[in-house]
């Protein structure tokens, strides 16, 4: 019902910045939350942050708080994740996803997922 197309990943030096985009199409919800997750090799998929449909509420994992910022552009049906002060440990495949509940931190709470985009941070 919902399709998510993620872009913006790439290779960046430690301390640098990237902005990820996730464009949504198809069936839309009147109320939902967008979540960002990441998964590094050999690790579980982990919660990064979440933003409400109207963009007024955000939630972040402690590991990225103060460095990453989620935002929305409703006219474009797009959400963003601005990543600053990137660290080596931020290297992962990043995914966007949609949940009917704001701020859910487990992947099972999300119904639709993007394809993922690789973020690699080098020293």
Steps between C-alpha positions, in 0.01 A plus 500: 500500500790733575825519307811663640801599292811591694804685371793713611743247638865496411857517623595779738792576729459494875368834617318559173131513416243327282128550447283198430166533322199269501219567252163337566232409246182294484249470780552763766392511862334793668719435802824305500862519595814464293788314654865476411697184571849381420673166480874440502660170397455237768269718707126523559295766330484790744275799547650835403214749520135570430286793389125550502303560181476872565863519604440655840609201706838332472681230689862386474720223622748611763790413270396760241328763713640843430659389173208375288182694421184371332270730303207484258388664179132415472462663159750249365391210722861476606683463829866574560773401739776756533809331639778720635825429682502151358703235678650172385236314699225665293599282205195289409218452256231753589130429454185710522172344607138587584316415821151587628662581835740783565838421641489121485852366543461143374498409130188286543293811566560627148285386208688636198872535431727667251772313314779634716797719414862442598678753717874446540707720729876492454784632714 
